[in-house]
Coordinates of C-alpha atoms in Angstrom, one line a residue:
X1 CA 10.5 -4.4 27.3
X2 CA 12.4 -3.2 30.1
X3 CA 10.5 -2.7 33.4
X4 CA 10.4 0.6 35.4
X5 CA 12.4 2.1 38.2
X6 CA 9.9 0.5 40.6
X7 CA 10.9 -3.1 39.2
X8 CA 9.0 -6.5 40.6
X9 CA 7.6 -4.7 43.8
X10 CA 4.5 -6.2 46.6
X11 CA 4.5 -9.0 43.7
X12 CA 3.5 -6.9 41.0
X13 CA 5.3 -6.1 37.6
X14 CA 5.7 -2.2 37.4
X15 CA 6.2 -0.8 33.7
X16 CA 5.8 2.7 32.3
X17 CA 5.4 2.6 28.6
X18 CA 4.6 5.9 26.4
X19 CA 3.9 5.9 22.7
X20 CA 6.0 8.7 20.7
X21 CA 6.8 9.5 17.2
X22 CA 10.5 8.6 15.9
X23 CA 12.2 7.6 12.7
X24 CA 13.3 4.0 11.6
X25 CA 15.1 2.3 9.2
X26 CA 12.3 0.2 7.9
X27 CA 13.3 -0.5 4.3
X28 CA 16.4 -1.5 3.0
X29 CA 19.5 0.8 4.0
X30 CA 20.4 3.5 1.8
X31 CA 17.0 4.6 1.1
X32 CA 15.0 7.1 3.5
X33 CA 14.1 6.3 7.4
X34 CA 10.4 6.0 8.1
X35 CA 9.0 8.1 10.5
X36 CA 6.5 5.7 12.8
X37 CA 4.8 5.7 16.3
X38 CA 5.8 3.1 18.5
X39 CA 5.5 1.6 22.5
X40 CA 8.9 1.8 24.7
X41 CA 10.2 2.1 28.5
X42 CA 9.3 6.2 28.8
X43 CA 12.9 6.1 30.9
X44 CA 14.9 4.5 28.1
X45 CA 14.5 6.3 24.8
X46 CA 16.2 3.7 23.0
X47 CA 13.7 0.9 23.5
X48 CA 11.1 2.8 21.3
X49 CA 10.8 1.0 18.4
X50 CA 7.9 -0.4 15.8
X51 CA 6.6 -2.9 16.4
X52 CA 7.0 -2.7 20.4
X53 CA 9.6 -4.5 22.6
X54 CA 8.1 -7.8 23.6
X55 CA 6.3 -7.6 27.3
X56 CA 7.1 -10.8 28.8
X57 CA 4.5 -11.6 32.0
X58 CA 4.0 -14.9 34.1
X59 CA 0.7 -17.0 35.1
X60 CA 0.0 -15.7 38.2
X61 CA 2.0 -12.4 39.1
X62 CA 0.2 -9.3 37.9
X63 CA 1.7 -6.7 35.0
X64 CA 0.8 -3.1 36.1
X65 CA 1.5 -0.8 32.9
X66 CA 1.0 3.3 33.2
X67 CA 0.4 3.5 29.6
X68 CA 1.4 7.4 28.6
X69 CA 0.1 9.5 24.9
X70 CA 3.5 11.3 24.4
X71 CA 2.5 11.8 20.7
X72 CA 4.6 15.7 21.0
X73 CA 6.9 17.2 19.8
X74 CA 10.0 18.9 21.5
X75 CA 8.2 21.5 22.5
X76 CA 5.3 19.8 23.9
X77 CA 2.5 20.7 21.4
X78 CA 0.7 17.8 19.9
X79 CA 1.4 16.1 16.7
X80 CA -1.0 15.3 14.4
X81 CA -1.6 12.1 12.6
X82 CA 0.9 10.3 10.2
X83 CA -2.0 9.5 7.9
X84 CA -5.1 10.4 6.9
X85 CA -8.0 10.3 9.9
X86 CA -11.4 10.3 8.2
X87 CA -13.6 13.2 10.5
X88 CA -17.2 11.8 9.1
X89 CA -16.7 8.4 11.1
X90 CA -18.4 7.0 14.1
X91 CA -15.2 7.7 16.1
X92 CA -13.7 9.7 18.9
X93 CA -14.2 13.1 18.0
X94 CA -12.4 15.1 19.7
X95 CA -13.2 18.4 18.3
X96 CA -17.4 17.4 19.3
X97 CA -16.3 18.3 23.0
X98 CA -17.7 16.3 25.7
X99 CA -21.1 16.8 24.5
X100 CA -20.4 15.1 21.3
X101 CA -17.2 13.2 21.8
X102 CA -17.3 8.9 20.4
X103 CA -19.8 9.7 17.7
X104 CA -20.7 10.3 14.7
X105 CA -20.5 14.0 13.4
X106 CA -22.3 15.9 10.9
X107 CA -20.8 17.8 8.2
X108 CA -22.6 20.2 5.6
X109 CA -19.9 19.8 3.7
X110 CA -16.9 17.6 2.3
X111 CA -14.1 18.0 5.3
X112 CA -10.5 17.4 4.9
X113 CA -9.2 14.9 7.5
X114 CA -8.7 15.8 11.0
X115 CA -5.0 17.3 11.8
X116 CA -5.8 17.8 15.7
X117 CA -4.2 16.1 18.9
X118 CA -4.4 12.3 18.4
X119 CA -6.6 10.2 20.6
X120 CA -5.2 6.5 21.7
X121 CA -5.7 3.5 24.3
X122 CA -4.2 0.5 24.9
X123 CA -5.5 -2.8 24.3
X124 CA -4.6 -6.1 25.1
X125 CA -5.7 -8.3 23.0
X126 CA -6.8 -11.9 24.0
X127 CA -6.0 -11.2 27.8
X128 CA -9.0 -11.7 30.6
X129 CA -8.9 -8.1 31.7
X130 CA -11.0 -6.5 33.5
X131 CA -13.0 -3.1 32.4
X132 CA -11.1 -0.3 33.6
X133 CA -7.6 -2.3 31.7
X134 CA -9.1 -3.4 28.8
X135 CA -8.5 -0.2 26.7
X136 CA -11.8 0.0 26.1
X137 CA -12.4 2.5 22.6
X138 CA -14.6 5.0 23.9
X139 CA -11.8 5.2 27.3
X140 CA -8.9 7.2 25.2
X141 CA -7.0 10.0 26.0
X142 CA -5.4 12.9 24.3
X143 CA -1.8 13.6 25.3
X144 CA -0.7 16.4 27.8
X145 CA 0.1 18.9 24.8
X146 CA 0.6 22.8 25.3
X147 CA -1.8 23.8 23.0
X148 CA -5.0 21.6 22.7
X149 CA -8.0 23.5 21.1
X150 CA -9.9 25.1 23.9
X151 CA -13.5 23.2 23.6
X152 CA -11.7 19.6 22.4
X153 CA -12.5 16.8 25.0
X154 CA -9.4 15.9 26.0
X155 CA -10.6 11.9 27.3
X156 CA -13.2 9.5 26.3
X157 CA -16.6 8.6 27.1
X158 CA -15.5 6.1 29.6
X159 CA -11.6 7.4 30.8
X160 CA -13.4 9.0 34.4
X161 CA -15.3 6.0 34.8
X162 CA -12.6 3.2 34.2
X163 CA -9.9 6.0 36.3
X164 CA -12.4 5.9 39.2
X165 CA -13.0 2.1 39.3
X166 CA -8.8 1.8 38.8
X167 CA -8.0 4.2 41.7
X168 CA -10.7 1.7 44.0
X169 CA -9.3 -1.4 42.8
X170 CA -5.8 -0.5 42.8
X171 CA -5.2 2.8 44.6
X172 CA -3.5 4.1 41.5
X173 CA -3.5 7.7 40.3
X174 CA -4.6 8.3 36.4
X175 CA -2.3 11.7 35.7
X176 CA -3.8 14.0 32.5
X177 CA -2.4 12.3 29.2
X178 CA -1.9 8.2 30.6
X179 CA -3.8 5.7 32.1
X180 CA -2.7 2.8 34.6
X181 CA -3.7 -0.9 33.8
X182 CA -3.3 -4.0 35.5
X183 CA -3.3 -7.4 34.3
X184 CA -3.7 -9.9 36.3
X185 CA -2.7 -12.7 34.4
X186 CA -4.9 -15.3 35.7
X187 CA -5.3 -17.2 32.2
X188 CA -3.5 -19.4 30.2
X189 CA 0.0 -19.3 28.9
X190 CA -0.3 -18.1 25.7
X191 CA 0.6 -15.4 22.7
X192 CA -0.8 -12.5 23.4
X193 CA -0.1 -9.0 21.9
X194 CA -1.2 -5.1 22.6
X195 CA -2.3 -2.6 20.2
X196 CA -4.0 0.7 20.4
X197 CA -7.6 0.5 20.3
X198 CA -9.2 3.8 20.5
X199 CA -12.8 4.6 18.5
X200 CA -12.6 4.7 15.1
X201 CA -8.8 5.3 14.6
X202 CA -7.3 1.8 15.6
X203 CA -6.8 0.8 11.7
X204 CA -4.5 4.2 11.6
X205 CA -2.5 3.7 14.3
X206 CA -1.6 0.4 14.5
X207 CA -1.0 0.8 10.8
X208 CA 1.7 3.8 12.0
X209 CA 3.1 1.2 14.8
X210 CA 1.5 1.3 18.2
X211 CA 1.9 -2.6 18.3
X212 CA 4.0 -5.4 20.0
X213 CA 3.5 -9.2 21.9
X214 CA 2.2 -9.9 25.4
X215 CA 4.0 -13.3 26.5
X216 CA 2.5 -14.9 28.9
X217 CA 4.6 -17.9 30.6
X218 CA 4.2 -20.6 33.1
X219 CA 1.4 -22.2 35.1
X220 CA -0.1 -25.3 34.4
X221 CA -0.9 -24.9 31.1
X222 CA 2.9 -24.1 30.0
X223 CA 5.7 -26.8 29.6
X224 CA 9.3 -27.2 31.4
X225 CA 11.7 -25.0 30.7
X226 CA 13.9 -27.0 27.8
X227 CA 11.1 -29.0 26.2
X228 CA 10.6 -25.8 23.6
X229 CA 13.3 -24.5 21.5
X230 CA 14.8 -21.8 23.4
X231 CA 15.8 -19.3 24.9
X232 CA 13.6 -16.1 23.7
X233 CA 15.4 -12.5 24.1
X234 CA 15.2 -10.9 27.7
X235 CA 16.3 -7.8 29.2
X236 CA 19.9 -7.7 30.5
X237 CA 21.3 -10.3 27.8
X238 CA 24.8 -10.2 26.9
X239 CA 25.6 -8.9 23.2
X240 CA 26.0 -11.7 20.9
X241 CA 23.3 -14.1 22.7
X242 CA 21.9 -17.1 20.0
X243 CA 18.1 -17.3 20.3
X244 CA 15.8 -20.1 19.2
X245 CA 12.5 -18.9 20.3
X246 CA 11.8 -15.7 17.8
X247 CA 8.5 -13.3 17.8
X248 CA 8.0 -12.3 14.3
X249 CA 5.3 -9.7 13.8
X250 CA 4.4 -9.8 9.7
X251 CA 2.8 -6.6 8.5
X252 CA 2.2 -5.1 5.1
X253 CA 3.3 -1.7 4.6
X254 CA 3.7 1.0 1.8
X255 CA 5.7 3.8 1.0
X256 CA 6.1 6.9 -0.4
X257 CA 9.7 7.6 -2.5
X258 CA 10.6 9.7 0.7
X259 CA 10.0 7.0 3.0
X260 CA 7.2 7.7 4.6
X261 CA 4.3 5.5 5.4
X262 CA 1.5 5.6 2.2
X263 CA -2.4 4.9 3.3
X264 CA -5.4 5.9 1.5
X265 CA -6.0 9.5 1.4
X266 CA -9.6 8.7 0.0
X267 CA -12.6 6.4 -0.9
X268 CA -11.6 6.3 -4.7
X269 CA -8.3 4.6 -3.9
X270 CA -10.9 1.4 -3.1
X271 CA -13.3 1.4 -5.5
X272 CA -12.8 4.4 -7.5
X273 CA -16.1 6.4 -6.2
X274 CA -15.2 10.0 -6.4
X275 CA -18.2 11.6 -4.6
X276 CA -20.3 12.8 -4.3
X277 CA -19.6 12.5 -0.3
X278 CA -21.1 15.0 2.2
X279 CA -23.7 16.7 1.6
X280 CA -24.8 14.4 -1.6
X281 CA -24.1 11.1 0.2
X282 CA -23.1 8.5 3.3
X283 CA -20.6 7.9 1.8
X284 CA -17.2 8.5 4.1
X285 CA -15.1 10.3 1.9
X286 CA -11.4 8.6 3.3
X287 CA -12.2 5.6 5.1
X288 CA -11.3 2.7 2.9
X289 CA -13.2 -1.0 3.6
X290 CA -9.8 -2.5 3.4
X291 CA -6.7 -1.9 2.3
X292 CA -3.4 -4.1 1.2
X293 CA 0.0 -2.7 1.2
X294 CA 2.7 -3.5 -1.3
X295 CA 5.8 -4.4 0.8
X296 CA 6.1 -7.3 3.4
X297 CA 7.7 -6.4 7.0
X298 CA 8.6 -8.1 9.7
X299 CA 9.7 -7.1 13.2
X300 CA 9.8 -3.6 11.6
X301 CA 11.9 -4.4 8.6
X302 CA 11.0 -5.0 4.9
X303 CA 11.9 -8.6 3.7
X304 CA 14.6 -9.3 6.3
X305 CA 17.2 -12.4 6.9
X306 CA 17.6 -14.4 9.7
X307 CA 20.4 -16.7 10.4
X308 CA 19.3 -20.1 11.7
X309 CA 21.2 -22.9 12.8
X310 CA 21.1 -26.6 12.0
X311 CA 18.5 -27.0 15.1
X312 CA 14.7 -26.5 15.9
X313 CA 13.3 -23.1 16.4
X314 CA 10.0 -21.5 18.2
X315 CA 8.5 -18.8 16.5
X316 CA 5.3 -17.1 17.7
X317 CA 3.7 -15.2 14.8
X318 CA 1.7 -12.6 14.7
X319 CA -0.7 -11.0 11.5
X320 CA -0.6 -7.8 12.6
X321 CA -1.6 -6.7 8.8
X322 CA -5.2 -4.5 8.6
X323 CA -6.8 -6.9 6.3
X324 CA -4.4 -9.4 4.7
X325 CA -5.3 -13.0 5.4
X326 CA -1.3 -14.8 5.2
X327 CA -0.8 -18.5 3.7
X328 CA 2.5 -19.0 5.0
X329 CA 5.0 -21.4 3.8
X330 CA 9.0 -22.0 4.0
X331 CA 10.0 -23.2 0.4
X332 CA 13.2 -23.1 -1.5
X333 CA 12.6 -21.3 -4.2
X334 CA 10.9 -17.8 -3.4
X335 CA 9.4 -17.4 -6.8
X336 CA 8.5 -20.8 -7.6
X337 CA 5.2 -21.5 -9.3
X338 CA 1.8 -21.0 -6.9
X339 CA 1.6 -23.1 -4.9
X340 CA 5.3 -24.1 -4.3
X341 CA 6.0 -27.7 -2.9
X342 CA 7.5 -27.0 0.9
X343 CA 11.0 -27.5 1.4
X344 CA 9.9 -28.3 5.6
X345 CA 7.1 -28.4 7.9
X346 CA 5.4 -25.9 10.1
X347 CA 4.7 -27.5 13.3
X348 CA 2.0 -25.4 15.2
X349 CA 1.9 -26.0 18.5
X350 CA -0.6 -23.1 20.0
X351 CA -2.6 -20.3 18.8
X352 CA -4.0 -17.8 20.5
X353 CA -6.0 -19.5 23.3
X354 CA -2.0 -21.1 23.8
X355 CA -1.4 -24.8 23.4
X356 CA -3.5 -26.7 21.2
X357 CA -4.4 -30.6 22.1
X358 CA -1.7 -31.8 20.6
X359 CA 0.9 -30.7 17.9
X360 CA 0.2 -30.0 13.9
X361 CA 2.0 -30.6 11.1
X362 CA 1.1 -28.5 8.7
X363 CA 2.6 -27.8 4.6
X364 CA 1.4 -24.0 5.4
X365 CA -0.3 -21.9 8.0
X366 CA -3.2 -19.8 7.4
X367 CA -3.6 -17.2 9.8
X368 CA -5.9 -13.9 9.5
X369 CA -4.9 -10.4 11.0
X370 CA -4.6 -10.2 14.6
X371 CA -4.5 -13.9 15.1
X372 CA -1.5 -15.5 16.4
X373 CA 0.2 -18.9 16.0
X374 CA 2.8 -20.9 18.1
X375 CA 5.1 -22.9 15.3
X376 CA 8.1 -24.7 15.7
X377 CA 10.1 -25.2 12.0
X378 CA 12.9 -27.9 12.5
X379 CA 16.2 -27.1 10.6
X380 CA 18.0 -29.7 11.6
X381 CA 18.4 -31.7 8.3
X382 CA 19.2 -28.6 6.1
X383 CA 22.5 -28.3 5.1
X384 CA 24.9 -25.3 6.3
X385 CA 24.7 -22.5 3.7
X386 CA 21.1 -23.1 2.1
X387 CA 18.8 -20.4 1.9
X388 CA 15.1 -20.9 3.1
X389 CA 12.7 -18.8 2.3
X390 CA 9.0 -17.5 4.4
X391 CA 7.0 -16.7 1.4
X392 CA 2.6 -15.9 1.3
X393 CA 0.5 -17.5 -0.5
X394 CA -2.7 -15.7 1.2
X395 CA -4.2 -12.9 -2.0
X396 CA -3.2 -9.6 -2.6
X397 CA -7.0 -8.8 -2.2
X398 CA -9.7 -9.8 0.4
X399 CA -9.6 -13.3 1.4
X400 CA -12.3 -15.8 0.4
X401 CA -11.3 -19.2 1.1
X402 CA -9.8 -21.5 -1.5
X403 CA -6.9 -22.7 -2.6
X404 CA -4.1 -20.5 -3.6
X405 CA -3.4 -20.9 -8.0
X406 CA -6.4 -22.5 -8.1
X407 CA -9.6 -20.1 -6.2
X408 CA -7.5 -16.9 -6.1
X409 CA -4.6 -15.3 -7.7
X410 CA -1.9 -15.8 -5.2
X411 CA 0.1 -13.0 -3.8
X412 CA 2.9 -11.2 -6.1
X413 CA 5.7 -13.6 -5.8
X414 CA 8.3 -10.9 -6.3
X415 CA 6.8 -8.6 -3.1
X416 CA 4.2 -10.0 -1.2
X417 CA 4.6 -13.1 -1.7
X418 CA 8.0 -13.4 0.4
X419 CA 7.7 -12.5 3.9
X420 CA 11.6 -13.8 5.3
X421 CA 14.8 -15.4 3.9
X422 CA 16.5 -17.7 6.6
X423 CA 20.0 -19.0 5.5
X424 CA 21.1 -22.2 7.2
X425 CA 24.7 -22.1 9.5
X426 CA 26.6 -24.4 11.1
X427 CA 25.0 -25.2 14.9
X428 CA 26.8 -24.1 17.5
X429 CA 25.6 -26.0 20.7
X430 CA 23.3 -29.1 20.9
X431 CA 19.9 -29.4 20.3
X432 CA 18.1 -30.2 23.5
X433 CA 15.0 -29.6 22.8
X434 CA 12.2 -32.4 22.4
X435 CA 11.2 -33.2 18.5
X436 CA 7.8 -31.8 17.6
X437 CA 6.2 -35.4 17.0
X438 CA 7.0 -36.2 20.2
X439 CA 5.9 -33.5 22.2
X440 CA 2.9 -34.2 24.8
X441 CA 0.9 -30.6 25.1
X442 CA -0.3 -29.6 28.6
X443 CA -4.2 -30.9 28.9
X444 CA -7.1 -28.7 28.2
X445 CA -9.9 -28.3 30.6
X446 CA -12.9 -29.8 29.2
X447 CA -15.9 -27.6 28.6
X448 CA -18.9 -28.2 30.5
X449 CA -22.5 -28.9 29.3
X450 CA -23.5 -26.3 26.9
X451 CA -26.5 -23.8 28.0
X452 CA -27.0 -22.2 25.2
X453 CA -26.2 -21.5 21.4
X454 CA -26.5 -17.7 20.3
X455 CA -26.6 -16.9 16.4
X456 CA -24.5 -13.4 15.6
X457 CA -23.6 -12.0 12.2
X458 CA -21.0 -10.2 10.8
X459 CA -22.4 -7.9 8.0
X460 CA -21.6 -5.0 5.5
X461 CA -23.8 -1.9 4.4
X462 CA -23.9 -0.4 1.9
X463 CA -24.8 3.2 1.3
X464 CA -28.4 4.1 1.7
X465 CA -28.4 7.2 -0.5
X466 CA -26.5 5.3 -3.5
X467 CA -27.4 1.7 -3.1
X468 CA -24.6 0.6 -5.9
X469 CA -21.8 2.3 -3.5
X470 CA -20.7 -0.5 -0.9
X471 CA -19.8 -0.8 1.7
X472 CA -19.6 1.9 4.0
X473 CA -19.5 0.4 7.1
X474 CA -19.1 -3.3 8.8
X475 CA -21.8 -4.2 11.6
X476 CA -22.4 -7.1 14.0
X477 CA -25.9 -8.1 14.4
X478 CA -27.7 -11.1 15.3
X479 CA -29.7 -13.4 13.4
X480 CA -33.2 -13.8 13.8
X481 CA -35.8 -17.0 13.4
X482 CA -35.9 -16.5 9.4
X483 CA -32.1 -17.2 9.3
X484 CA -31.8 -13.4 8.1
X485 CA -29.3 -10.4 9.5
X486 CA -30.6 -8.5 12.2
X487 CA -28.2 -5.5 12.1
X488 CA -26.8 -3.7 16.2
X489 CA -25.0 -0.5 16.2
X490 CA -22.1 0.8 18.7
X491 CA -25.1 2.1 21.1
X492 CA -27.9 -0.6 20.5
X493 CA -28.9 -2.5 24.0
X494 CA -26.9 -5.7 24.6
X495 CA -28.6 -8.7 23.0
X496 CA -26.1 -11.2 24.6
X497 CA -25.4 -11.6 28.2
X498 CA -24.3 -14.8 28.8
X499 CA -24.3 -15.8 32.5
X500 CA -20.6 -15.9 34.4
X501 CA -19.7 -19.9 34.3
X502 CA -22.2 -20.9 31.5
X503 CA -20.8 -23.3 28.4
X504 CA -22.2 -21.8 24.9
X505 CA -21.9 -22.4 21.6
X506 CA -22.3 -19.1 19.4
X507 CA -22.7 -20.0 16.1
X508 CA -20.9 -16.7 13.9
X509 CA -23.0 -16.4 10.5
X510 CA -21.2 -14.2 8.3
X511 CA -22.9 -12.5 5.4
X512 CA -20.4 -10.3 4.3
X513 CA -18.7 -11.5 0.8
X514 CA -15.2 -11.9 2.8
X515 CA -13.4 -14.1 5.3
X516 CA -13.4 -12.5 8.8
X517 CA -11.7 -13.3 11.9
X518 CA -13.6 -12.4 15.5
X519 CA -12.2 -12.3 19.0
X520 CA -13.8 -11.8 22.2
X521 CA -11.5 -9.0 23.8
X522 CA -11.0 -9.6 26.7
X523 CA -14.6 -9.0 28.4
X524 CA -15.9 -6.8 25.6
X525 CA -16.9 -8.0 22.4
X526 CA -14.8 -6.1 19.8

């Protein structure tokens, strides 16, 4: 990602990033573009692409991003969503005004989904940020259309409280339609990424592309320049460059015939409950629990190749899929019998917190949506002209632990099962970089005593008016002295307040019938 005009400036990264609405060639060519929403430099239109350009940022020199909602058209009225945005949510709610904006409306009747001016903010995830830059939900922002519904709140809960507290902090100006963040980048080196986060649409519109990795390089807790295959792609680069260090964001996807993104346009698509909805239930009629699309992308295209040389490379990976848990694995023989023998090994040297102890060979890598993992795969000993391939063994369904052929059915080995093809060349410059096996990992800080240990949940509802209809909504909770769910709501008091520089252990207890990951973003809990 290209900075702005202002550059490196008082030592402080300056970018200006807007997400818009384009069309790319995400499946094969010949067939249709894709019309998708995506991040790029608001004074280059040709860096807007799905997912994002990678923002690279360094330990210890802050990123300041004005983040704009240019979701318009030419003519500067707003577009509406590329998929279906369920009104009967606990979400933003634009049309409820300020009085009733980030909840939960009431309907007498069945309403069709919401076609207005499309809320967003920007989140990123796994960096220490501070409040008024953490793209807090309830902190969104409409763009600066020509022709927003008179009565619509045009910003979030939050947006005049975090604008205030930015314009102290920073001396920054939040202009109608954007917001200005600052990251200082006071934390480890590690892979972070940003999405849009705002209440109750996130699922939507990261799913239409509003996506892409946060870098974050150097300080103590990186290694020397040279140790790591490398170098990773950076602005300015002459045409032709090799790389060896390679972001690869994996997402699954559908489509319609014209090529246009496919999502649930109702409930019965999950479970096959057709209503009633409003008034006869609580049911939401188009929000779907989960959802598993039936293509494989990466880096915005379906099932690409990538020509590797005889060498080591870096890859930081990303699940940026809404609910697919990923069992990756680089075989020879894409549609070999679950589970297929590996043809090498994953090395994973970080996840998201970045480098791990020490380095992990691994015969695949599990890795749930929105976590991230640092691998090195060694090519070396592959012969010129073989084809590799990156296939899934995670399910085509919710994930439940197991072993693939053997707990679940493994994903569809003709579609999403295979992720990447990589086809071996001839190197074309020496490989300096240290083996895997051999690589010492910068030291972790050890933890201090613990304080406490907290007991959370993760749980799921089911309806209330139709017990036998399930669920309709996730919840966090807590767990009381009975070992039972106690189950919290978006405006419940805070149960947990741990003290700033206290060690604890919070013990997660999940009651829900599926895997889950959890993050702490940032300094919310999301």
């Amino acid at each position: 990602m290209p900075r702005s005009d202002r550059g490196s400036e008082g030592g402080i990264d300056y970018y200006s990033i807007g997400a818009r609405q384009f069309r790319q060639q995400m499946l094969p060519p010949g067939l249709p573009a894709t019309t998708v929403w995506g991040y790029g430099s608001t004074g280059q239109a040709g860096t807007f692409h799905s997912p994002s350009l990678t923002l690279e940022a360094r330990v210890g020199t802050p990123v300041r991003v004005r983040w704009k909602n240019e979701l318009l058209d030419r003519s500067g009225h707003h577009l509406p969503h590329l998929l279906p945005v369920d009104p009967t949510l606990h979400w933003a709610n634009p049309p409820g005004g300020t009085g009733e904006r980030d909840g939960h409306p009431m309907f007498r009747s069945t309403p069709g989904p919401y076609t207005g001016p499309v809320p967003i903010v920007t989140h990123l995830h796994g960096g220490q940020n501070t409040e008024e830059s953490d793209g807090y939900p309830e902190a969104w922002y409409l763009p600066e259309a020509v022709d927003i519904p008179a009565g619509y709140a045009r910003v979030g809960t939050y947006y005049d409280v975090y604008k205030h507290k930015a314009a102290a902090a920073y001396g920054v100006t939040w202009d109608p339609g954007e917001a200005v963040f600052q990251y200082a980048n006071d934390e480890r080196a590690a892979t972070l990424w940003f999405h849009d986060h705002a209440l109750g649409v996130t699922r939507l519109n990261v799913y239409a592309g509003l996506a892409g990795f946060y870098l974050l390089r150097g300080g103590p807790a990186d290694l020397p320049d040279g140790v790591l295959p490398g170098p990773a792609p950076r602005p300015g680069d002459p045409p032709g460059r090799s790389y060896y260090e390679i972001p690869l964001v994996i997402q699954d996807r559908s489509f319609y015939e014209d090529g246009s993104l496919l999502y649930p346009a109702g409930r019965a698509v999950f479970d096959g409950f057709k209503g009633p909805y409003v008034p006869g239930s609580d049911v939401p009629p188009i929000w779907n629990p989960e959802f598993f699309g039936d293509t494989m992308v990466v880096n915005g295209r379906t099932w690409p190749v990538l020509d590797v040389e005889r060498r080591r490379y870096r890859f930081r990976v990303l699940n940026g899929c809404n609910a697919r848990f990923l069992i990756l694995k680089v075989v020879a023989d894409p549609a070999a019998r679950r589970p297929a023998d590996p043809a090498v090994a994953l090395w994973q040297l970080g996840s998201e917190g970045g480098f791990l102890p020490a380095p992990v060979q691994l015969e695949q890598l599990l890795i749930a949506p929105a976590e991230r993992a640092d691998v090195i795969i060694d090519f070396t000993s592959v012969s010129a002209g073989t084809a590799l391939y990156l296939i899934n063994e995670g399910p085509d369904s919710a994930f439940k632990g197991g072993r693939a052929g053997t707990d679940f059915v493994p994903a569809n080995p003709s579609t999403t099962g295979q992720v990447l093809k990589f086809v071996v060349q001839s190197h074309t410059s020496p490989d300096t970089s240290v083996p895997p096996s051999q690589l010492t990992l910068p030291p972790l800080v050890p933890l201090g005593t613990v304080d406490r240990i907290r007991r959370v949940s993760l749980n799921e509802q089911n309806s209330t008016v139709l017990p036998h209809v399930g669920p309709r909504e996730a919840l966090l909770g807590t767990v009381d002295g009975h070992g039972k769910q106690v189950l919290m709501r978006w405006d419940d008091p805070a149960t947990e307040n741990p003290a700033l520089g206290a060690t604890e252990i919070w013990e997660i207890h999940n009651f829900t019938a599926d895997a889950h990951p959890i993050h702490s973003g940032g300094r919310w809990t999301t």
